[in-house]
Coordinates of C-alpha atoms and ligand atoms in Angstrom, one line a residue:
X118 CA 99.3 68.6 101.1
X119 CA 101.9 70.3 99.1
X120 CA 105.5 71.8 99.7
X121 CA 108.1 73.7 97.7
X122 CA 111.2 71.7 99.3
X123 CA 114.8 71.5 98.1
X124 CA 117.9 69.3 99.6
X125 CA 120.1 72.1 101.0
X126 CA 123.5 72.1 99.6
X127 CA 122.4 70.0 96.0
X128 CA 122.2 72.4 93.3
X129 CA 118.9 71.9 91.4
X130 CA 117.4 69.7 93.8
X131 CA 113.9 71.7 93.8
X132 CA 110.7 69.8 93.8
X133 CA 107.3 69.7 94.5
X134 CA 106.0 67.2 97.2
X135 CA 102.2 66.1 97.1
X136 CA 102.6 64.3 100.4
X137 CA 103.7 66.2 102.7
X138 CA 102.6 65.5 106.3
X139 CA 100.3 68.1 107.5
X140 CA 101.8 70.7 109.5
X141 CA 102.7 69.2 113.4
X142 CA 101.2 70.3 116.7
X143 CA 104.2 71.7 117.9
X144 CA 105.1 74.1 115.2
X145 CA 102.1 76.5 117.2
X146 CA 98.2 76.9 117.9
X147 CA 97.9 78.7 115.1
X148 CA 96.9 76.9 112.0
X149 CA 96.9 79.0 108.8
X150 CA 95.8 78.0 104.9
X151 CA 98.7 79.7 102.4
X152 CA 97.5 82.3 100.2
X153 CA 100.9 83.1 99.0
X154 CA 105.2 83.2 99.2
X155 CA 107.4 85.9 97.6
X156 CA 110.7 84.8 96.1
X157 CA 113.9 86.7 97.0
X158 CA 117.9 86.3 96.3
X159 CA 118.1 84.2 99.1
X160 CA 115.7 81.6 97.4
X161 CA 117.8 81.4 94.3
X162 CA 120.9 80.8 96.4
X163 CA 119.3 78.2 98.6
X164 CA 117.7 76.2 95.5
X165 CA 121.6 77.0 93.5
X166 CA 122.7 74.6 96.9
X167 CA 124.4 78.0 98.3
X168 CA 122.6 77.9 101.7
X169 CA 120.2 76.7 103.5
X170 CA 119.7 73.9 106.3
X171 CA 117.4 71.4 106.7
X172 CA 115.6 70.8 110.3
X173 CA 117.1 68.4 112.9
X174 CA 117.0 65.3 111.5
X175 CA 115.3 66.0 107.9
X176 CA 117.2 65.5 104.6
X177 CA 114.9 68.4 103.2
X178 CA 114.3 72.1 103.5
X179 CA 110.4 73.5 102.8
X180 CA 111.6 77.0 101.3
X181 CA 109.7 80.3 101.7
X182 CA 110.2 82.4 103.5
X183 CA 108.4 85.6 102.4
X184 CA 104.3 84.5 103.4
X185 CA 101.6 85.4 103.7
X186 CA 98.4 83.2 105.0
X187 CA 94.4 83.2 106.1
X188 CA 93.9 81.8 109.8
X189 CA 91.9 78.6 110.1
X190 CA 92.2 78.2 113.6
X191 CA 94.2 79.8 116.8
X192 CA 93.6 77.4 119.7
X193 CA 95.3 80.2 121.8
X194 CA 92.6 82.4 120.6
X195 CA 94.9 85.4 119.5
X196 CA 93.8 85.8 116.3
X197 CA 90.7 85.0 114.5
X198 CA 89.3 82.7 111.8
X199 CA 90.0 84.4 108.7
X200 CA 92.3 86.9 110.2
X201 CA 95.2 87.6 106.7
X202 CA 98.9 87.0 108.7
X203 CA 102.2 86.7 107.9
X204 CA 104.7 84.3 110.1
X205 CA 108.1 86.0 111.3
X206 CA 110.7 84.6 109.6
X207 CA 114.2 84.2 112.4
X208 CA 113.1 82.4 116.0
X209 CA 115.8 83.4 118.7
X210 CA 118.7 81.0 120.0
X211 CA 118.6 78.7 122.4
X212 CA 121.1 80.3 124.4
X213 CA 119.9 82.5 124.2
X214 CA 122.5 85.8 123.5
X215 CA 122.0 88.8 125.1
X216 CA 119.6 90.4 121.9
X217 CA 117.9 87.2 121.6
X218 CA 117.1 87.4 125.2
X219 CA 115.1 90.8 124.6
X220 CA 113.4 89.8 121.6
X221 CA 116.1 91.5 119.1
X222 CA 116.6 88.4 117.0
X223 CA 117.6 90.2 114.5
X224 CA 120.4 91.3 116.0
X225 CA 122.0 87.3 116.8
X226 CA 125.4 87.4 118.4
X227 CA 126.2 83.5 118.1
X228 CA 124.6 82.7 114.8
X229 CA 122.5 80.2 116.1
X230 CA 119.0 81.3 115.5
X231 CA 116.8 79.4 113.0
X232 CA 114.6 81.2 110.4
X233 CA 111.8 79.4 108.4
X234 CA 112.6 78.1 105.1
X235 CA 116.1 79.3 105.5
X236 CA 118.0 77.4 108.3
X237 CA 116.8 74.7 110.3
X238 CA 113.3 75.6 110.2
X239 CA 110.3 74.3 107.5
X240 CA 109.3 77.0 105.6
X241 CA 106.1 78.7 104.3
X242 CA 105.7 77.4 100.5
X243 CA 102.8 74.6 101.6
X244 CA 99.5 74.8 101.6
X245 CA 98.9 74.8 105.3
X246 CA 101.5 76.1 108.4
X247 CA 101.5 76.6 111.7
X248 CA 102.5 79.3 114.0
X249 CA 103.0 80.4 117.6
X250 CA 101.3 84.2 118.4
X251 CA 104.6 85.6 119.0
X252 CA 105.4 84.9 115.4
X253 CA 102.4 85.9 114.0
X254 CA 101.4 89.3 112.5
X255 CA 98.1 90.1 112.0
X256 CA 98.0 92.4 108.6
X257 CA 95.1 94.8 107.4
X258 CA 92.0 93.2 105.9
X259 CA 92.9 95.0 102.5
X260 CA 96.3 93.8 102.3
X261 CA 94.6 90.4 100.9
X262 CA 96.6 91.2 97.3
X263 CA 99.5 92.8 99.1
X264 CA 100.1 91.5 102.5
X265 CA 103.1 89.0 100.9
X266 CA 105.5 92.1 101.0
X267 CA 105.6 92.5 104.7
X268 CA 109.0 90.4 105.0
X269 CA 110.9 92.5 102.8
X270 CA 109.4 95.8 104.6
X271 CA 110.3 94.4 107.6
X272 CA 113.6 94.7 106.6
X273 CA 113.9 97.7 105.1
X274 CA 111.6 98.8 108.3
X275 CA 114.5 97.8 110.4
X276 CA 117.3 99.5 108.2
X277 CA 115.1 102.9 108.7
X278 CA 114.5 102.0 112.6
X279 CA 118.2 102.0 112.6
X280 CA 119.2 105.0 110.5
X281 CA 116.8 107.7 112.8
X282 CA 118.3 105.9 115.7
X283 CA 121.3 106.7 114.8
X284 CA 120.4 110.2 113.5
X285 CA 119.4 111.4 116.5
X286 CA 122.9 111.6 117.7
X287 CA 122.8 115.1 117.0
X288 CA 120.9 117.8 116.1
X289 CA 119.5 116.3 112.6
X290 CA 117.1 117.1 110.0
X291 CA 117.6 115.2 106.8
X292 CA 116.3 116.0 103.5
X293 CA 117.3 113.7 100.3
X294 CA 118.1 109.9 100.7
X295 CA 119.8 108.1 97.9
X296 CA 118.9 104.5 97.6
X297 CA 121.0 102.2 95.5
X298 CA 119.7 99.3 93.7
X299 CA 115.8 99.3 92.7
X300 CA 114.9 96.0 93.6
X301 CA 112.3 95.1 96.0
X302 CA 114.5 95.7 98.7
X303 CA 115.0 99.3 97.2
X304 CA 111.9 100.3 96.4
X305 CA 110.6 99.6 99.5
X306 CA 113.3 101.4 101.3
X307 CA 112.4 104.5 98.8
X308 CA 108.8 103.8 99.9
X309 CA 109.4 104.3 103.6
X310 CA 111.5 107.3 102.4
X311 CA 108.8 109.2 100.8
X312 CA 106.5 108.3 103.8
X313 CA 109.2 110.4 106.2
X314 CA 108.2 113.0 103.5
X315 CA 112.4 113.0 102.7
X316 CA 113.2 113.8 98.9
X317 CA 114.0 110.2 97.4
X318 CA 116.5 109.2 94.7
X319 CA 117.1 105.8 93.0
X320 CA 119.9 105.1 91.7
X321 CA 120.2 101.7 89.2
X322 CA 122.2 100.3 86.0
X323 CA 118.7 99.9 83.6
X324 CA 117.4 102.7 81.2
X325 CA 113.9 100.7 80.8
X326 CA 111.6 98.0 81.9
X327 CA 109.3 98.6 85.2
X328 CA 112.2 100.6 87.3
X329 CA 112.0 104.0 86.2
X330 CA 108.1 104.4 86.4
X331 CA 108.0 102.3 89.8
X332 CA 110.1 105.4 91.1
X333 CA 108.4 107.8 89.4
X334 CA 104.9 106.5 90.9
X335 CA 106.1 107.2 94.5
X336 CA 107.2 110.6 93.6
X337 CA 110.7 110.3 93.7
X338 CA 113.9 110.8 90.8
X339 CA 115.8 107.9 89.0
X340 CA 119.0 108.0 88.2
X341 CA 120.5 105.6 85.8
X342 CA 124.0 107.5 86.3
X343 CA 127.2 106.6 87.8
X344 CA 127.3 107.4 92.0
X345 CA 130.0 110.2 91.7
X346 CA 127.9 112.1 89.0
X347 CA 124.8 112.2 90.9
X348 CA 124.0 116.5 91.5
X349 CA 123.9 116.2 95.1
X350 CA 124.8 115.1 98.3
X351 CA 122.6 112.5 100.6
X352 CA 122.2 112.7 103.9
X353 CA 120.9 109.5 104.0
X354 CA 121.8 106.4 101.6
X355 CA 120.2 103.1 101.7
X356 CA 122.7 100.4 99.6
X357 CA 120.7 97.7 98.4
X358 CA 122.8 96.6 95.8
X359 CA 126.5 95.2 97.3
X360 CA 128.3 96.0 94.0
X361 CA 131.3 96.9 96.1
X362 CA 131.8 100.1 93.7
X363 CA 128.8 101.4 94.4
X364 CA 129.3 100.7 98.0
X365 CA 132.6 102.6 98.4
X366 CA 131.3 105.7 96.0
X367 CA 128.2 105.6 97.9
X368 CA 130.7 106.3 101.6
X369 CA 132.5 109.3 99.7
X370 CA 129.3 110.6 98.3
X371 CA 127.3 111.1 101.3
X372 CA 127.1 115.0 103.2
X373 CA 128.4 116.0 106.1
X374 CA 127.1 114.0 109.4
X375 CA 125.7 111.3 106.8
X376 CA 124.4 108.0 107.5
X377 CA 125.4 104.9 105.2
X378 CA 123.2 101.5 105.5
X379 CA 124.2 98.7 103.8
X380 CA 121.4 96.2 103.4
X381 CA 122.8 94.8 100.2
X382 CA 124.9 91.7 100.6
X383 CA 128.0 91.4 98.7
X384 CA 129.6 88.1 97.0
X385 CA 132.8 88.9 97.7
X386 CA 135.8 87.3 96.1
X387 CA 136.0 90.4 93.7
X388 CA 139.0 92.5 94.8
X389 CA 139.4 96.6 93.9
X390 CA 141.4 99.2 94.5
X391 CA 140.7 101.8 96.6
X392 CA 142.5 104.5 98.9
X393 CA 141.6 103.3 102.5
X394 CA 143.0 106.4 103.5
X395 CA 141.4 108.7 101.8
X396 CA 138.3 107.1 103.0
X397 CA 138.8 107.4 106.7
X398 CA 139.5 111.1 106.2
X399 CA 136.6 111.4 104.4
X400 CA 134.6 109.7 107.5
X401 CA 136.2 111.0 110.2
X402 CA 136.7 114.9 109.2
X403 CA 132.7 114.4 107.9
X404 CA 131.2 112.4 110.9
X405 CA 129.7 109.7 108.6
X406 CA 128.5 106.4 109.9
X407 CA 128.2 103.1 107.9
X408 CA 127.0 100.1 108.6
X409 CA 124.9 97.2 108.0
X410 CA 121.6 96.0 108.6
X411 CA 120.1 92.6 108.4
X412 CA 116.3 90.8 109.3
X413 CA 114.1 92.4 111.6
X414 CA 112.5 91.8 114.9
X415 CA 108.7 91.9 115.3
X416 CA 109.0 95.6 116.2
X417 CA 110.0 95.8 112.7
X418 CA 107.4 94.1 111.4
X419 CA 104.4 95.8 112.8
X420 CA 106.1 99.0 111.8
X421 CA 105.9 97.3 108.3
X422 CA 102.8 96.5 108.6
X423 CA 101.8 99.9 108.9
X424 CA 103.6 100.9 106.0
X425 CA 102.1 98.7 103.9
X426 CA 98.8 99.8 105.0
X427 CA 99.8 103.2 104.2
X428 CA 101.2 103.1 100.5
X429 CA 99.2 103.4 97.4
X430 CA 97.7 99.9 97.1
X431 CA 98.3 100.3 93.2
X432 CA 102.0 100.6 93.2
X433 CA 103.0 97.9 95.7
X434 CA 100.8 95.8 93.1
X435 CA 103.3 97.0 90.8
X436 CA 105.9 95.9 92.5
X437 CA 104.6 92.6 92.0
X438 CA 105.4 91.4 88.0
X439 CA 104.0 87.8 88.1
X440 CA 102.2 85.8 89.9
X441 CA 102.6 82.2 89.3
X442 CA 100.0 78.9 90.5
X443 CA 102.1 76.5 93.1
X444 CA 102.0 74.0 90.1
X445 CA 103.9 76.1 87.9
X446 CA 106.5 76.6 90.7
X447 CA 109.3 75.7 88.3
X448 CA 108.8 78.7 86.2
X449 CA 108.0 81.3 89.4
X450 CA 111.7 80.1 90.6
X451 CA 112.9 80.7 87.4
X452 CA 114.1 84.5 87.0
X453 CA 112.8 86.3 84.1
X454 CA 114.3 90.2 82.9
X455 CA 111.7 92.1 84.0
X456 CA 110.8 90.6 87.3
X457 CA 110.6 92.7 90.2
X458 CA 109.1 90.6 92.7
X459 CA 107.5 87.3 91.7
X460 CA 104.6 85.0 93.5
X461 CA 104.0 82.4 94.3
X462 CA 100.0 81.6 94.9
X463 CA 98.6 78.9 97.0
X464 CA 95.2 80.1 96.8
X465 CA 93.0 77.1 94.9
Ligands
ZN296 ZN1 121.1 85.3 119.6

């Protein structure tokens, strides 16, 4: 069968293997034909020879990690022949730590979980996987099109999981979210915004292509303005973008008792300068909370499930600018101006 596999750590070293081995008893009882694999950042780091680790043993990494699949068979007889499913994408450490003990993967104290085409684990670009139940979500019938944006709603699933959590610390009752960045990631988060029934606003650098009238489809504002001239103040923000301006205008911007999640993931080796004094005043005498948030456990996932089935079918299509046959994989991994989120299909 075919695989999507790089060398982890060589720059460039993508390929396309005909031969690869069909998918190994071990790997689960679940047996599942690929319909399809979203690309993200983290694909274009791991093929750049960024990041990324091969299994135990292997020289080379299948990637994908965004999937989504038909069942062929579940020996274990969880799910059904034909059943559409996506495959989790971290596995807990052996330790295991106390989180990974209690299912909350996502929340790894040691570092050494593995996650499927991202560290130590074969990923999900190849035309057949396997699975064990416990890492398989079943999705709704008439996500068929759709169902291959459940990993990145899982996350922003788990950013909003977090953010009530910590809302409900107090008396709370939020009204407008700002969320940086209108990338997948973003949108999504916006999505799940609008579905609280919040007031949304999107905040990103570009004056055309697909952005603007993605936002405006789920009923929410764009803003293609600096953070500081923005009219208001949120009470929630969701940063998706890690420019680390926009993440330190975003902490001073937010009302009082406001709740900062960072889900975008900086480079770092940029330095700025900024008054770390003014900005514990501002958190302290405000009650603001920042912080990050990162994966998702499978809690998340059926709650992004749900959301999916929820949203207009029609605009999460439109979140999704190409869709590319596994034998043109070279050009799906190739980013083009306008993509939002690009596809790759197995389907034959
Ligand atoms: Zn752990």
């Amino acid at each position: 069968m075919r695989a999507v596999t790089v060398q982890p750590g060589v720059a460039d070293s993508l390929g396309l293997v005909e031969d690869q081995p069909e998918p190994p008893a071990e790997e689960g009882p679940i047996l599942v034909e690929a319909l399809a694999v979203g690309i993200c950042g983290t694909d274009h780091e791991i093929i750049a020879g960024e990041y990324g680790e091969a299994p135990p043993g292997a020289d080379r990494l299948i990637i994908g990690h965004e999937s989504l699949g038909r069942v062929i068979e579940d020996a274990s007889g969880t799910l059904q022949p034909g059943d559409l499913v996506a495959g989790i994408v971290r596995h807990p450490d052996p330790v295991p730590c106390l989180n990974c003990a209690v299912g909350e993967w996502d929340m790894c104290r040691n570092g050494q979980y593995t996650e499927h085409g991202i560290k130590a684990l074969p990923g999900f670009a190849r035309d057949r996987w396997r699975i064990e139940p416990s890492f398989a979500v079943r999705l709704d019938p008439a996500l068929a099109q759709l169902g291959v944006l459940l990993e990145p709603t899982s996350v922003v699933a788990k950013a909003w999981d977090h953010i009530e959590r910590i809302g409900h610390r107090a008396e709370w009752q939020p009204q407008t979210v700002l969320v940086t960045g209108a990338g997948p990631i973003g949108l999504l988060a916006a999505l799940l915004g609008t579905q609280r029934g919040l007031s949304v606003h999107v905040l990103d650098r570009a004056t055309d292509g697909p952005k603007p009238e993605l936002v405006a489809g789920l009923g929410a504002t764009y803003h293609a303005v600096p953070v500081n001239d923005l009219p208001f103040e949120p009470d929630v923000v969701v940063e998706c973008t890690g420019a680390p301006t926009v993440v330190l205008d975003v902490m001073c911007k937010a009302a009082p008792n406001g709740i900062v999640c960072l889900a975008g993931v900086s480079s770092g080796g940029r330095t700025i300068d900024f008054d770390a004094g003014a900005l514990n005043r501002e958190l302290v005498l405000e009650n603001n909370v920042v912080f990050g948030s990162v994966n998702a456990n499978r809690r998340h996932w059926t709650m992004a499930a749900q959301a999916l089935a929820r949203a207009d079918q029609i605009w999460l299509e439109s979140l999704i600018t190409r869709r590319v046959p596994v034998n043109r994989y070279a050009d799906a991994y190739t980013p083009g101006p306008d993509d939002i989120k690009v596809v790759l299909e197995f389907a034959s």
